[in-house]
Short mmCIF file of C-alpha atoms in Angstrom, two decimals:
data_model
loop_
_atom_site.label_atom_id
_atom_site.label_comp_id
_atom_site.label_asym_id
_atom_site.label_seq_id
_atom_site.Cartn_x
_atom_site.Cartn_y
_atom_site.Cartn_z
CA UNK A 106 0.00 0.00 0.00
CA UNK A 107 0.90 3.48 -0.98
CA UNK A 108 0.72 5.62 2.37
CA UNK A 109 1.53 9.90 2.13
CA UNK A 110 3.00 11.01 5.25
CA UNK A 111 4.57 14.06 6.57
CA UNK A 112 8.38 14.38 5.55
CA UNK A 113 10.71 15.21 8.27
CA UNK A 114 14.72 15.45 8.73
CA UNK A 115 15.55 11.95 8.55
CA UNK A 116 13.73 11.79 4.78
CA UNK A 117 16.87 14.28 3.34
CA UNK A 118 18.73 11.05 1.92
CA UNK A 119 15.76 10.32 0.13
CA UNK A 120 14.64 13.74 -1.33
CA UNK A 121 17.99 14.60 -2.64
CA UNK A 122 17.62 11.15 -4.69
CA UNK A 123 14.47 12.47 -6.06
CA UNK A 124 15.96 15.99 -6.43
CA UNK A 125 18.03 14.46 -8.76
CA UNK A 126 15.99 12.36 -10.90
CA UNK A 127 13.74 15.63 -10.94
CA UNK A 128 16.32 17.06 -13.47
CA UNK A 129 16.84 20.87 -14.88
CA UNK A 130 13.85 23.12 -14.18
CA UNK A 131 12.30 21.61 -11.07
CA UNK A 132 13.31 24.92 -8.59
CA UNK A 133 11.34 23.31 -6.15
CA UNK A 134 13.71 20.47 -5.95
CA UNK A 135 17.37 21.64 -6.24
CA UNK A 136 20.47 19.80 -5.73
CA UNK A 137 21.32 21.56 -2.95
CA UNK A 138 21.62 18.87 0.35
CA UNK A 139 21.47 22.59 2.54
CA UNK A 140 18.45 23.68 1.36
CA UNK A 141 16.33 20.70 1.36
CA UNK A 142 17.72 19.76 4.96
CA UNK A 143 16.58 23.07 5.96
CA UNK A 144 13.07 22.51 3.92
CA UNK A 145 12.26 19.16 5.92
CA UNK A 146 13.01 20.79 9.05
CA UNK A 147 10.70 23.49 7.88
CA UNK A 148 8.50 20.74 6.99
CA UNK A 149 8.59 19.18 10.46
CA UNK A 150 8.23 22.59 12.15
CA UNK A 151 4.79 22.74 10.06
CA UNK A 152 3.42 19.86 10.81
CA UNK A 153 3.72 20.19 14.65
CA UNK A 154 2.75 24.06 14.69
CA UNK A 155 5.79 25.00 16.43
CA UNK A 156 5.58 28.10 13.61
CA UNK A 157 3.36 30.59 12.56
CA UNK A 158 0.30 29.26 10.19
CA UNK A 159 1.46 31.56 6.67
CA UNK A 160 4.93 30.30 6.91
CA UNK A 161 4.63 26.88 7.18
CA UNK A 162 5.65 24.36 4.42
CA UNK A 163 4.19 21.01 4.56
CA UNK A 164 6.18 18.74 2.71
CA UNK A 165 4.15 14.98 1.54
CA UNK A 166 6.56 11.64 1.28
CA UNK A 167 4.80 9.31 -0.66
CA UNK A 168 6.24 5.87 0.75
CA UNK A 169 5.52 2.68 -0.31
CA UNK A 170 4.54 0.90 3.41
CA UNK A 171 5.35 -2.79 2.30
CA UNK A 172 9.30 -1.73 1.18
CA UNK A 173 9.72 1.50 2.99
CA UNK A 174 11.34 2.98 -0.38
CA UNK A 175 10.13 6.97 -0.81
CA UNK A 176 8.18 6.71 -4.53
CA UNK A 177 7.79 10.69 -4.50
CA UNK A 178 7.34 14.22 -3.12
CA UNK A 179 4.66 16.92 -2.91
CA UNK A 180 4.43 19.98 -0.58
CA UNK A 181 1.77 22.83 0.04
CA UNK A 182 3.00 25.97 0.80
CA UNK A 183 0.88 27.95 3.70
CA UNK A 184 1.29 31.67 1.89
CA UNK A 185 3.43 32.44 -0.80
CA UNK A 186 5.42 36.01 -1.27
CA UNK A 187 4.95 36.91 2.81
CA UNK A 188 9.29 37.84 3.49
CA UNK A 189 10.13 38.56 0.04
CA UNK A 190 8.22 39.20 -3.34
CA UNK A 191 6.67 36.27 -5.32
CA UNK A 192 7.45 37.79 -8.99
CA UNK A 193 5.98 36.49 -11.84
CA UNK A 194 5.20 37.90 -15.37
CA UNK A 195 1.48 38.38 -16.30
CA UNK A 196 0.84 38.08 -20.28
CA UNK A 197 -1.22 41.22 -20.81
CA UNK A 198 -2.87 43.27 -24.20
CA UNK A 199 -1.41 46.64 -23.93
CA UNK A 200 -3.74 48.66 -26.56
CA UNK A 201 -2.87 51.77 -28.61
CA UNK A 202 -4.53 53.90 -30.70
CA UNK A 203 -3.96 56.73 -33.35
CA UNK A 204 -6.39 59.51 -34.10
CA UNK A 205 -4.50 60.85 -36.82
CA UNK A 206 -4.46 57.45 -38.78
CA UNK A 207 -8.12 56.37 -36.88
CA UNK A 208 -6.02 52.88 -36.22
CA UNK A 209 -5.85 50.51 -33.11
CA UNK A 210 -2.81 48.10 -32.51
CA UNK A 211 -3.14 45.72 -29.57
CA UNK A 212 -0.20 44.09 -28.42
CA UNK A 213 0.54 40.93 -25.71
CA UNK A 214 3.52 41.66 -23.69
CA UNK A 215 5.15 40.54 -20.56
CA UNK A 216 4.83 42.52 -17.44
CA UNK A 217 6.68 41.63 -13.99
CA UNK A 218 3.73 41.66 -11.05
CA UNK A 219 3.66 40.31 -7.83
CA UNK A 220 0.52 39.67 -7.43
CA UNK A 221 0.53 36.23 -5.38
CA UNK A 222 1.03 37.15 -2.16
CA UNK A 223 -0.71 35.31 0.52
CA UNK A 224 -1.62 32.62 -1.55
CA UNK A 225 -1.43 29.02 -0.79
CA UNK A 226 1.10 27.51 -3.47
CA UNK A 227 0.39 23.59 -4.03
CA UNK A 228 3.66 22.35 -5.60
CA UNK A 229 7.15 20.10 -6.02
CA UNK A 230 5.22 17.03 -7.42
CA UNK A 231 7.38 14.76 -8.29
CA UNK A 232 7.29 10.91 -8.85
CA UNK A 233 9.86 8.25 -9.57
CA UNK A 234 9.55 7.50 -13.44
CA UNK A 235 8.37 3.83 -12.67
CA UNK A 236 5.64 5.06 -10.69
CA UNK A 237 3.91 7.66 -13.12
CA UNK A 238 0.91 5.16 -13.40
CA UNK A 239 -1.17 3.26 -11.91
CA UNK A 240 -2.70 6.39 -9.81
CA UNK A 241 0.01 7.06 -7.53
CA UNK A 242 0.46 10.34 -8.85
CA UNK A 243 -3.37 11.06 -8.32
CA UNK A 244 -3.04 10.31 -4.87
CA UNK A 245 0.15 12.17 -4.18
CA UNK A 246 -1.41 14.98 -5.95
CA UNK A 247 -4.87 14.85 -3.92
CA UNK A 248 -3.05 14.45 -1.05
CA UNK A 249 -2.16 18.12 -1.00
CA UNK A 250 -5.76 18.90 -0.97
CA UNK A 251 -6.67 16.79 1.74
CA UNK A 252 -4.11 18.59 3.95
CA UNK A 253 -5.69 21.82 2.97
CA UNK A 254 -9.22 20.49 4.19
CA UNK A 255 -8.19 19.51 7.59
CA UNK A 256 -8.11 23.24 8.53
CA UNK A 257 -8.67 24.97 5.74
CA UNK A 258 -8.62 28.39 7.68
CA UNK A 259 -4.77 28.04 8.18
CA UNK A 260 -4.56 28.30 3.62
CA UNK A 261 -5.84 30.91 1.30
CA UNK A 262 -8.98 31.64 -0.26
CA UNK A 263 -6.84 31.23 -3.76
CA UNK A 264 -4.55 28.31 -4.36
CA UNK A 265 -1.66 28.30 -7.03
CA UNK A 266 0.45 26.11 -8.84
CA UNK A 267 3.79 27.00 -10.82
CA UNK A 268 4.06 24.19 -13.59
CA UNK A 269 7.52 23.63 -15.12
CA UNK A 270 8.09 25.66 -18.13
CA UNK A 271 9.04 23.81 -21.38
CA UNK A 272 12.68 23.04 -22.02
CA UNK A 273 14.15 21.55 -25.73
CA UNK A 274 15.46 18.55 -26.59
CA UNK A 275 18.88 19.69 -25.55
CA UNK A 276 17.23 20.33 -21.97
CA UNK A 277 17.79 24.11 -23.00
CA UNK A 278 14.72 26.09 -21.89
CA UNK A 279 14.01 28.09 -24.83
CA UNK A 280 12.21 31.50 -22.69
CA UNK A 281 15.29 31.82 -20.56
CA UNK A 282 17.62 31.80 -23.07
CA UNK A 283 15.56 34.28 -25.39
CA UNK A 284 13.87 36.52 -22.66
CA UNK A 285 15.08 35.79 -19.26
CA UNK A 286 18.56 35.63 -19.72
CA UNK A 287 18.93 39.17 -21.50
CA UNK A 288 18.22 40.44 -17.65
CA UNK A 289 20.32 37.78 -14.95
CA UNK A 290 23.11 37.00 -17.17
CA UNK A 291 23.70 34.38 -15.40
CA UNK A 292 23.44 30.31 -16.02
CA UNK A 293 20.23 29.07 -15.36
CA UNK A 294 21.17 26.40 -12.94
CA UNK A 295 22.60 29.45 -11.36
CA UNK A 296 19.92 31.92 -11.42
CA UNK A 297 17.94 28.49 -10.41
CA UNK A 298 19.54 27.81 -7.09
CA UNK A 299 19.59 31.35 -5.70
CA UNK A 300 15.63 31.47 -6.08
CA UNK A 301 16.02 28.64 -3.27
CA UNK A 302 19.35 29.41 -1.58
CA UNK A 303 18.62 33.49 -1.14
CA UNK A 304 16.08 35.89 -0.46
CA UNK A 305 15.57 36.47 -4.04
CA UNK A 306 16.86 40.17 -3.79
CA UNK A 307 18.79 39.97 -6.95
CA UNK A 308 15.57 39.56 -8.69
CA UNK A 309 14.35 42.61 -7.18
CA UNK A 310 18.15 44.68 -8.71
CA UNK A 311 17.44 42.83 -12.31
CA UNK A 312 14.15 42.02 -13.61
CA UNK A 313 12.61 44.34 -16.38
CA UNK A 314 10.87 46.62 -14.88
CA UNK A 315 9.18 47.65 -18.26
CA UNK A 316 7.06 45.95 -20.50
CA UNK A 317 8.36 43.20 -22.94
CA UNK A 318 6.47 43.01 -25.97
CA UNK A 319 6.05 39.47 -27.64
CA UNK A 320 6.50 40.23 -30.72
CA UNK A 321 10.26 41.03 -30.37
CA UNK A 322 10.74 37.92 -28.71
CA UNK A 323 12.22 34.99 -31.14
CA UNK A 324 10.38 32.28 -32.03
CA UNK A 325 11.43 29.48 -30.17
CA UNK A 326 10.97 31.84 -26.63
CA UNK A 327 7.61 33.06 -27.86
CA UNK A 328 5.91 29.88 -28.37
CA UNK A 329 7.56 28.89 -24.61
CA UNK A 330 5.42 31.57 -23.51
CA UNK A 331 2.79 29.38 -21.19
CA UNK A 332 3.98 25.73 -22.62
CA UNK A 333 4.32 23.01 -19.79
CA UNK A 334 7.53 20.80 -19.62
CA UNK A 335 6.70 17.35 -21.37
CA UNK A 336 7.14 15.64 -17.88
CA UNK A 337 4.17 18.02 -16.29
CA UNK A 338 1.87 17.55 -18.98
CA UNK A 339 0.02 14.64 -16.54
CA UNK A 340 0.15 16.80 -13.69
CA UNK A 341 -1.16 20.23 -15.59
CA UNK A 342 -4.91 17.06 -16.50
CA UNK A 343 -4.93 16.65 -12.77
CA UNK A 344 -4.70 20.16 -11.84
CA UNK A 345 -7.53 21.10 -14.12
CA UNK A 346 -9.62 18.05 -13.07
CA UNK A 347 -9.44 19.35 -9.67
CA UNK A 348 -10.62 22.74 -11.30
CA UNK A 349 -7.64 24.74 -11.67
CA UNK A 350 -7.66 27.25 -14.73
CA UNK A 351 -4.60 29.43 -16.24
CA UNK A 352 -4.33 32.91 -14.68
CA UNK A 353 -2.11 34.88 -17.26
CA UNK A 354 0.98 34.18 -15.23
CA UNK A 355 4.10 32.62 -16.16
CA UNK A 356 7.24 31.84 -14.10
CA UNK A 357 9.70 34.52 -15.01
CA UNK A 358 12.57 31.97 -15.57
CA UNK A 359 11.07 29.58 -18.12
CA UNK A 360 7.72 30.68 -18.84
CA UNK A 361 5.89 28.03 -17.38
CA UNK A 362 2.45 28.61 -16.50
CA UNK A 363 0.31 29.27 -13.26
CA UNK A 364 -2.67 27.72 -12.64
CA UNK A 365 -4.97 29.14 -9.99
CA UNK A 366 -8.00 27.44 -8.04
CA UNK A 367 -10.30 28.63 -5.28
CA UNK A 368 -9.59 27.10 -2.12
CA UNK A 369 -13.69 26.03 -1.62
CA UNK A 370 -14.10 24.77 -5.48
CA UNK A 371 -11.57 22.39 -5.15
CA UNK A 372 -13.44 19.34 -6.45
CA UNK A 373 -11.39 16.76 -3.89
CA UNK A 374 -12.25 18.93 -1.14
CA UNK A 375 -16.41 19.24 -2.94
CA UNK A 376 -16.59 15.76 -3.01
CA UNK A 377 -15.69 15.34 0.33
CA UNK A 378 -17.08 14.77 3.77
CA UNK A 379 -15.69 13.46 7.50
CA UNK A 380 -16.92 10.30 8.61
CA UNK A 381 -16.33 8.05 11.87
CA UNK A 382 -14.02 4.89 11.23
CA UNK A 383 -15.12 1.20 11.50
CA UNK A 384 -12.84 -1.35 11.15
CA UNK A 385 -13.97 -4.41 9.57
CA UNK A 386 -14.64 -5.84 5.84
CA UNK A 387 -15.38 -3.63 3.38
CA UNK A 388 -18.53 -4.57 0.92
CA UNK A 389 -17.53 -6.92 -1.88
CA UNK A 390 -18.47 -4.15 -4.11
CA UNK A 391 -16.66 -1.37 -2.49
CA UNK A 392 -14.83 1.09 -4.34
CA UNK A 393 -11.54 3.23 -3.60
CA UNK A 394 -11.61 6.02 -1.66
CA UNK A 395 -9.26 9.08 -0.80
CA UNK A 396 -8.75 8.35 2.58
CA UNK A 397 -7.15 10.87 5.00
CA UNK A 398 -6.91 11.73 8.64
CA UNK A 399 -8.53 14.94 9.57
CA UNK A 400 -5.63 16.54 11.94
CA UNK A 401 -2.28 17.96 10.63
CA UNK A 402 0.21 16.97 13.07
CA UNK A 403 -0.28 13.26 12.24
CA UNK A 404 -1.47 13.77 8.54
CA UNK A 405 -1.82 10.44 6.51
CA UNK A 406 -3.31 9.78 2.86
CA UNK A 407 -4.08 6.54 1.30
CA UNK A 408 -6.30 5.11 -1.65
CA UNK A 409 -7.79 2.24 0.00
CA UNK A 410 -11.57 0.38 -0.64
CA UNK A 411 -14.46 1.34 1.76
CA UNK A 412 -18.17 1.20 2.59
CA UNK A 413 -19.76 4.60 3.59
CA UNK A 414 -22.66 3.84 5.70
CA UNK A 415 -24.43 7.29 6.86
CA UNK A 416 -22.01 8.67 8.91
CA UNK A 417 -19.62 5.40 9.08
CA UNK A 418 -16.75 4.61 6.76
CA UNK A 419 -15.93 0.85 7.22
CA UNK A 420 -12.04 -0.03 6.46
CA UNK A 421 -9.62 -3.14 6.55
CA UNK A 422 -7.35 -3.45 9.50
CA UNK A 423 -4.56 -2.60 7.11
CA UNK A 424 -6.12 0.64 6.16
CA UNK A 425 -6.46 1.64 9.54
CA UNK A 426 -2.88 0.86 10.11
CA UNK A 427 -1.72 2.92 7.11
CA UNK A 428 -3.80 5.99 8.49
CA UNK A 429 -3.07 5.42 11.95
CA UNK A 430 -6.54 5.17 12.97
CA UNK A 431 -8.75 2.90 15.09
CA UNK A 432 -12.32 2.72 15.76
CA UNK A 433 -14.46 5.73 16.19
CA UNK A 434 -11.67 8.25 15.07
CA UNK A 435 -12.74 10.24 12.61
CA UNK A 436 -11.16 10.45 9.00
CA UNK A 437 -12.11 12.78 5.69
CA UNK A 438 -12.99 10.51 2.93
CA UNK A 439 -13.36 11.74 -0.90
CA UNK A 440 -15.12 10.22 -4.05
CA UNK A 441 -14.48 13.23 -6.14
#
């Protein structure tokens, strides 16, 4: 059984692995063995509310309970942008007219915003390769919103969620190096780690602080403009199955795109409802469920088969194991 769990210190051997299977791109996974130590202690500090609410950063371990081997990583960020700027660029239609010719133009350019702060950022999804079927990512993914529901006023009204722009078949990322490079001047992997590693102040000293239009932008950049990495292309169908929609942002970086959702229309979260555990033998006919405690400090996920019987939810012994649950507790369950 596949069981999420909250990620803590001794998990650092483990994420680094994943950090580098994640490959170029994936900021929310560097290479950096500082950094992500200092993320699952952030991560542990979360969980246990030893910190205030907007900075926490709950970080998900999806482990594999029969083997013990971690098959991937999610997190949900409390509030994004709260001690330094979240930038982003927002594709706009800057419109201009002449009298003395009676003509309109309209043109789409870039335009550094930072808009996003105080919103809850749902994010680093990653799998190992092997496991990219068979629902786990579905679960890891859901996961995320489960957490949010078991005290939903500790999130945002607005959730987010930064996909991985699109990089070449040279692993070249085609925005960067025709847009976003003209500003750092720096390599990406570079300009990459000190998004993680720093405050982010030297995006404050270099970004454009003027309009870019598109149509000076090459090609190859331009169509980058909004395009998903090949590897997020599943995760972009969950995200919109759970009713996220585009908001005209794009990383500033590699153009990937953001996705935004309201925190009550998520359709996990819709399709949801709390329910008191009995432990026994599910129906013959039961289906799979999102299963999930309802507390944060002891936060488990699984897909597992159950009955719902009015305000019941019948589960195996081995569910209840997974969850960490006995009779009576209470757990959120999800059909959606």
């Amino acid at each position: 059984m596949l069981v999420v769990r909250p990620a803590g210190p001794a998990d650092l051997p483990a994420l680094m692995e994943l950090a580098v299977l994640s490959g170029r791109g994936f900021t929310s996974l560097p290479e950096d063995r500082d950094v992500l130590a200092q993320r699952l202690q952030l991560s542990a500090d979360s969980f246990a509310g030893s910190i205030a609410p907007a900075e926490a950063w709950y970080t998900l371990m999806l482990e594999d309970a029969a083997t013990g081997r971690i098959e991937g990583v999610a997190g949900v960020r409390a509030a994004v942008g709260m001690r330094r700027p979240h930038f982003s660029f927002r594709v706009m239609t800057l419109a201009q007219y002449s009298a003395a010719i009676d003509m309109r133009f309209d043109h789409q350019a870039l335009v550094l915003v930072n808009e996003c702060g105080g919103w809850t950022e749902v994010g680093s999804l990653f799998l190992r390769p092997e496991r990219r079927s068979g629902g786990a990512g579905r679960l890891l993914a859901r996961s995320r919103y489960m957490l949010i529901g078991s005290a939903p006023l500790r999130f945002s009204d607005t959730v987010m969620a930064e996909l991985r722009g699109w990089f070449d078949e040279r692993d070249h990322s085609p925005f960067w190096d025709g847009v976003a490079s003209k500003f750092f001047r720096l390599p990406f992997e570079e300009a990459d780690r000190m998004v993680t590693s720093t405050d982010g102040q030297f995006i404050l000293d270099l970004a454009p602080r003027h309009p870019i239009y598109v149509e000076l932008i090459d090609g190859e950049a331009c169509r980058a403009i909004g395009r998903v990495h090949r590897d997020g292309e599943a995760a972009k169908r969950l995200l919109e199955r759970e009713g996220f929609e585009a908001s005209g942002l794009i990383d500033i970086f590699d153009g990937g795109p953001t996705m935004t959702c309201g925190r009550d229309n998520l359709l996990t979260l819709r399709a949801s409802r709390v329910a008191r555990v009995g432990i026994g033998t599910p129906d013959i006919d039961a289906v799979p469920h999102l299963l999930s405690t309802v507390g944060i400090d002891a936060f488990r996920a699984v897909q597992a088969h159950a009955t719902v019987h009015e305000d019941v939810a019948t589960i195996d012994a081995d569910t209840a194991r997974a969850l960490g649950v006995g009779d009576n507790d209470r757990i959120r369950i999800s059909n959606g």
